[in-house]
């Protein structure tokens, strides 16, 4: 686990190597058909989640299958295809991944549904918060020691119950091509539950080259970044399960 940041960092390449997105006209054209399709997928997913995700994506259930397939379809609305490298461990396991985009959770769900740890603000977002709770998300209030203790207890309980957990030990998104310091305390939950920890490297590629231009820029809002991704050319989200 202590070598995970170095392993993840080695996969990124130099910033600025990515291709430049197409011009505004093509971007507007992409948004014109992607936005209605995305809304249709979101509404359809919410309706199915009422019945299939009442208690989170338990391994091997129809709910887990729904989450995996819906995530793939949702990402396709943005022109993003998901590619897996390596093999994920069997349930229960804690996945620890680098964090660069709001798409990271959906990208991982498209390959391997798990209960994510996310900032508490997401739980208050309209519709998104409801979907996150249905997907088994565990919400953490940043900067609160009490919240972290409660979150770790829930994580351990779910691991003992045979469910997998996923977390971003950096505590937030990092600038393109970089990693923040991994906060190791969150790994205590896996130790308490005697569950394995598997590092995961996420990166976004365009024509096989890292595409840092789709990640957050300094001071950029969530909605602005969503609009940029909707307008950009096709991408590949690579999910590499490390040993």
GROMACS .gro file of C-alpha atoms in nm:
model
  243
    1UNK     CA    1   0.000   0.000   0.000
    2UNK     CA    2   0.283   0.241   0.082
    3UNK     CA    3   0.409   0.204  -0.277
    4UNK     CA    4   0.066   0.278  -0.430
    5UNK     CA    5   0.123   0.653  -0.501
    6UNK     CA    6   0.446   0.580  -0.689
    7UNK     CA    7   0.281   0.305  -0.893
    8UNK     CA    8  -0.012   0.530  -0.984
    9UNK     CA    9   0.210   0.829  -1.067
   10UNK     CA   10   0.417   0.624  -1.313
   11UNK     CA   11   0.111   0.582  -1.537
   12UNK     CA   12   0.043   0.949  -1.609
   13UNK     CA   13   0.306   1.079  -1.847
   14UNK     CA   14   0.382   1.448  -1.890
   15UNK     CA   15   0.110   1.712  -1.871
   16UNK     CA   16   0.036   1.882  -2.198
   17UNK     CA   17   0.082   1.574  -2.415
   18UNK     CA   18  -0.289   1.538  -2.479
   19UNK     CA   19  -0.455   1.641  -2.801
   20UNK     CA   20  -0.652   1.966  -2.808
   21UNK     CA   21  -1.034   1.929  -2.813
   22UNK     CA   22  -1.217   2.021  -3.132
   23UNK     CA   23  -1.351   2.373  -3.194
   24UNK     CA   24  -1.664   2.532  -3.053
   25UNK     CA   25  -1.893   2.443  -3.346
   26UNK     CA   26  -1.832   2.070  -3.316
   27UNK     CA   27  -1.851   2.098  -2.937
   28UNK     CA   28  -2.196   2.259  -2.955
   29UNK     CA   29  -2.307   1.991  -3.198
   30UNK     CA   30  -2.197   1.718  -2.957
   31UNK     CA   31  -2.381   1.885  -2.668
   32UNK     CA   32  -2.698   1.908  -2.878
   33UNK     CA   33  -2.740   1.530  -2.884
   34UNK     CA   34  -2.545   1.429  -2.576
   35UNK     CA   35  -2.743   1.638  -2.325
   36UNK     CA   36  -3.091   1.496  -2.412
   37UNK     CA   37  -2.945   1.144  -2.414
   38UNK     CA   38  -2.778   1.202  -2.076
   39UNK     CA   39  -3.105   1.329  -1.923
   40UNK     CA   40  -3.289   1.024  -2.057
   41UNK     CA   41  -3.028   0.790  -1.908
   42UNK     CA   42  -3.037   0.969  -1.571
   43UNK     CA   43  -3.417   0.960  -1.544
   44UNK     CA   44  -3.431   0.595  -1.651
   45UNK     CA   45  -3.159   0.505  -1.402
   46UNK     CA   46  -3.345   0.679  -1.119
   47UNK     CA   47  -3.664   0.487  -1.193
   48UNK     CA   48  -3.483   0.152  -1.197
   49UNK     CA   49  -3.287   0.243  -0.883
   50UNK     CA   50  -3.611   0.279  -0.686
   51UNK     CA   51  -3.666  -0.094  -0.721
   52UNK     CA   52  -3.316  -0.240  -0.762
   53UNK     CA   53  -3.095  -0.024  -0.539
   54UNK     CA   54  -3.300   0.002  -0.223
   55UNK     CA   55  -3.010  -0.117  -0.006
   56UNK     CA   56  -2.704  -0.034  -0.215
   57UNK     CA   57  -2.521  -0.242  -0.479
   58UNK     CA   58  -2.478  -0.570  -0.291
   59UNK     CA   59  -2.232  -0.803  -0.469
   60UNK     CA   60  -2.390  -1.041  -0.718
   61UNK     CA   61  -2.733  -0.875  -0.716
   62UNK     CA   62  -2.940  -0.712  -0.988
   63UNK     CA   63  -2.864  -0.380  -0.821
   64UNK     CA   64  -2.491  -0.423  -0.874
   65UNK     CA   65  -2.552  -0.516  -1.237
   66UNK     CA   66  -2.772  -0.210  -1.283
   67UNK     CA   67  -2.506   0.019  -1.136
   68UNK     CA   68  -2.233  -0.125  -1.358
   69UNK     CA   69  -2.434  -0.111  -1.682
   70UNK     CA   70  -2.590   0.228  -1.606
   71UNK     CA   71  -2.246   0.374  -1.535
   72UNK     CA   72  -2.117   0.254  -1.871
   73UNK     CA   73  -2.419   0.398  -2.052
   74UNK     CA   74  -2.395   0.729  -1.866
   75UNK     CA   75  -2.028   0.766  -1.958
   76UNK     CA   76  -2.105   0.688  -2.322
   77UNK     CA   77  -2.330   0.996  -2.318
   78UNK     CA   78  -2.009   1.195  -2.265
   79UNK     CA   79  -1.820   1.003  -2.530
   80UNK     CA   80  -1.623   0.809  -2.267
   81UNK     CA   81  -1.545   0.439  -2.304
   82UNK     CA   82  -1.405   0.243  -2.012
   83UNK     CA   83  -1.110   0.005  -2.043
   84UNK     CA   84  -0.990  -0.230  -1.770
   85UNK     CA   85  -0.629  -0.331  -1.718
   86UNK     CA   86  -0.550  -0.601  -1.462
   87UNK     CA   87  -0.785  -0.797  -1.240
   88UNK     CA   88  -0.978  -0.662  -0.940
   89UNK     CA   89  -0.969  -0.871  -0.625
   90UNK     CA   90  -1.280  -1.056  -0.514
   91UNK     CA   91  -1.521  -0.913  -0.255
   92UNK     CA   92  -1.464  -0.789   0.003
   93UNK     CA   93  -1.178  -0.552  -0.078
   94UNK     CA   94  -1.089  -0.186  -0.030
   95UNK     CA   95  -0.993  -0.009  -0.353
   96UNK     CA   96  -0.779   0.304  -0.321
   97UNK     CA   97  -0.754   0.523  -0.630
   98UNK     CA   98  -0.611   0.853  -0.749
   99UNK     CA   99  -0.869   1.129  -0.797
  100UNK     CA  100  -0.868   1.375  -1.086
  101UNK     CA  101  -1.224   1.402  -1.219
  102UNK     CA  102  -1.587   1.396  -1.108
  103UNK     CA  103  -1.621   1.097  -1.343
  104UNK     CA  104  -1.386   0.879  -1.136
  105UNK     CA  105  -1.661   0.721  -0.924
  106UNK     CA  106  -1.875   0.638  -1.227
  107UNK     CA  107  -1.571   0.502  -1.413
  108UNK     CA  108  -1.491   0.262  -1.129
  109UNK     CA  109  -1.856   0.161  -1.095
  110UNK     CA  110  -1.857   0.075  -1.466
  111UNK     CA  111  -1.594  -0.191  -1.395
  112UNK     CA  112  -1.638  -0.290  -1.032
  113UNK     CA  113  -1.932  -0.159  -0.823
  114UNK     CA  114  -1.830  -0.070  -0.467
  115UNK     CA  115  -1.946   0.154  -0.183
  116UNK     CA  116  -1.763   0.485  -0.221
  117UNK     CA  117  -1.653   0.734   0.042
  118UNK     CA  118  -1.742   1.085  -0.081
  119UNK     CA  119  -1.762   1.437   0.059
  120UNK     CA  120  -2.082   1.517   0.246
  121UNK     CA  121  -2.171   1.803   0.007
  122UNK     CA  122  -2.256   1.550  -0.265
  123UNK     CA  123  -2.530   1.406  -0.046
  124UNK     CA  124  -2.708   1.745  -0.058
  125UNK     CA  125  -2.695   1.783  -0.437
  126UNK     CA  126  -3.037   1.749  -0.608
  127UNK     CA  127  -3.087   1.406  -0.764
  128UNK     CA  128  -2.714   1.329  -0.757
  129UNK     CA  129  -2.720   1.296  -0.377
  130UNK     CA  130  -3.020   1.064  -0.393
  131UNK     CA  131  -2.853   0.847  -0.655
  132UNK     CA  132  -2.531   0.839  -0.451
  133UNK     CA  133  -2.716   0.717  -0.141
  134UNK     CA  134  -2.890   0.451  -0.348
  135UNK     CA  135  -2.550   0.345  -0.476
  136UNK     CA  136  -2.424   0.283  -0.122
  137UNK     CA  137  -2.210   0.598  -0.088
  138UNK     CA  138  -2.070   0.674   0.257
  139UNK     CA  139  -2.059   1.049   0.317
  140UNK     CA  140  -1.774   1.217   0.505
  141UNK     CA  141  -1.766   1.572   0.640
  142UNK     CA  142  -1.419   1.697   0.552
  143UNK     CA  143  -1.216   1.827   0.844
  144UNK     CA  144  -1.432   1.652   1.104
  145UNK     CA  145  -1.256   1.393   1.318
  146UNK     CA  146  -1.589   1.260   1.448
  147UNK     CA  147  -1.718   1.217   1.093
  148UNK     CA  148  -1.404   1.028   0.991
  149UNK     CA  149  -1.436   0.791   1.288
  150UNK     CA  150  -1.799   0.719   1.197
  151UNK     CA  151  -1.713   0.668   0.831
  152UNK     CA  152  -1.433   0.425   0.915
  153UNK     CA  153  -1.668   0.227   1.139
  154UNK     CA  154  -1.924   0.198   0.858
  155UNK     CA  155  -1.650   0.099   0.613
  156UNK     CA  156  -1.529  -0.179   0.842
  157UNK     CA  157  -1.884  -0.306   0.897
  158UNK     CA  158  -1.953  -0.324   0.526
  159UNK     CA  159  -1.624  -0.501   0.455
  160UNK     CA  160  -1.705  -0.758   0.723
  161UNK     CA  161  -2.047  -0.803   0.559
  162UNK     CA  162  -1.877  -0.897   0.232
  163UNK     CA  163  -1.914  -0.565   0.048
  164UNK     CA  164  -1.628  -0.381  -0.122
  165UNK     CA  165  -1.531  -0.022  -0.046
  166UNK     CA  166  -1.359   0.239  -0.266
  167UNK     CA  167  -1.190   0.558  -0.148
  168UNK     CA  168  -0.970   0.842  -0.270
  169UNK     CA  169  -0.696   0.874  -0.006
  170UNK     CA  170  -0.583   1.209  -0.152
  171UNK     CA  171  -0.897   1.364  -0.005
  172UNK     CA  172  -0.976   1.560  -0.322
  173UNK     CA  173  -0.897   1.599  -0.690
  174UNK     CA  174  -0.534   1.658  -0.785
  175UNK     CA  175  -0.400   1.872  -1.072
  176UNK     CA  176  -0.345   1.688  -1.399
  177UNK     CA  177  -0.045   1.456  -1.397
  178UNK     CA  178   0.012   1.480  -1.021
  179UNK     CA  179  -0.078   1.305  -0.697
  180UNK     CA  180  -0.146   1.457  -0.359
  181UNK     CA  181  -0.029   1.295  -0.036
  182UNK     CA  182  -0.223   0.980   0.046
  183UNK     CA  183  -0.392   0.998   0.389
  184UNK     CA  184  -0.316   0.653   0.524
  185UNK     CA  185  -0.555   0.666   0.820
  186UNK     CA  186  -0.850   0.566   0.604
  187UNK     CA  187  -0.680   0.229   0.542
  188UNK     CA  188  -0.736   0.141   0.908
  189UNK     CA  189  -1.087   0.033   0.816
  190UNK     CA  190  -0.946  -0.246   0.600
  191UNK     CA  191  -0.706  -0.350   0.874
  192UNK     CA  192  -0.989  -0.365   1.128
  193UNK     CA  193  -1.195  -0.582   0.893
  194UNK     CA  194  -0.894  -0.796   0.787
  195UNK     CA  195  -0.974  -0.710   0.424
  196UNK     CA  196  -0.718  -0.670   0.142
  197UNK     CA  197  -0.637  -0.330  -0.010
  198UNK     CA  198  -0.587  -0.293  -0.385
  199UNK     CA  199  -0.449   0.027  -0.545
  200UNK     CA  200  -0.620   0.146  -0.863
  201UNK     CA  201  -0.481   0.390  -1.122
  202UNK     CA  202  -0.727   0.602  -1.319
  203UNK     CA  203  -0.638   0.807  -1.624
  204UNK     CA  204  -0.817   0.958  -1.923
  205UNK     CA  205  -0.678   0.909  -2.274
  206UNK     CA  206  -0.750   1.053  -2.616
  207UNK     CA  207  -0.604   0.851  -2.902
  208UNK     CA  208  -0.384   0.669  -2.651
  209UNK     CA  209  -0.236   0.991  -2.508
  210UNK     CA  210  -0.316   1.134  -2.159
  211UNK     CA  211  -0.589   1.401  -2.182
  212UNK     CA  212  -0.540   1.635  -1.885
  213UNK     CA  213  -0.750   1.904  -2.056
  214UNK     CA  214  -1.073   1.736  -1.939
  215UNK     CA  215  -0.974   1.752  -1.570
  216UNK     CA  216  -1.061   2.043  -1.340
  217UNK     CA  217  -0.872   2.367  -1.395
  218UNK     CA  218  -0.796   2.601  -1.106
  219UNK     CA  219  -1.120   2.758  -0.979
  220UNK     CA  220  -1.340   2.574  -1.229
  221UNK     CA  221  -1.693   2.486  -1.118
  222UNK     CA  222  -1.843   2.139  -1.142
  223UNK     CA  223  -2.108   2.241  -1.400
  224UNK     CA  224  -1.852   2.419  -1.618
  225UNK     CA  225  -1.634   2.108  -1.627
  226UNK     CA  226  -1.936   1.889  -1.710
  227UNK     CA  227  -2.007   2.118  -2.005
  228UNK     CA  228  -1.647   2.095  -2.125
  229UNK     CA  229  -1.652   1.715  -2.112
  230UNK     CA  230  -1.984   1.704  -2.298
  231UNK     CA  231  -1.833   1.913  -2.576
  232UNK     CA  232  -1.505   1.727  -2.611
  233UNK     CA  233  -1.406   1.445  -2.843
  234UNK     CA  234  -1.421   1.078  -2.748
  235UNK     CA  235  -1.213   0.962  -2.455
  236UNK     CA  236  -1.102   0.637  -2.299
  237UNK     CA  237  -1.111   0.602  -1.922
  238UNK     CA  238  -0.847   0.349  -1.824
  239UNK     CA  239  -0.887   0.163  -1.494
  240UNK     CA  240  -0.574  -0.026  -1.395
  241UNK     CA  241  -0.595  -0.264  -1.100
  242UNK     CA  242  -0.249  -0.289  -0.950
  243UNK     CA  243  -0.097  -0.569  -0.744
   0.00000   0.00000   0.00000
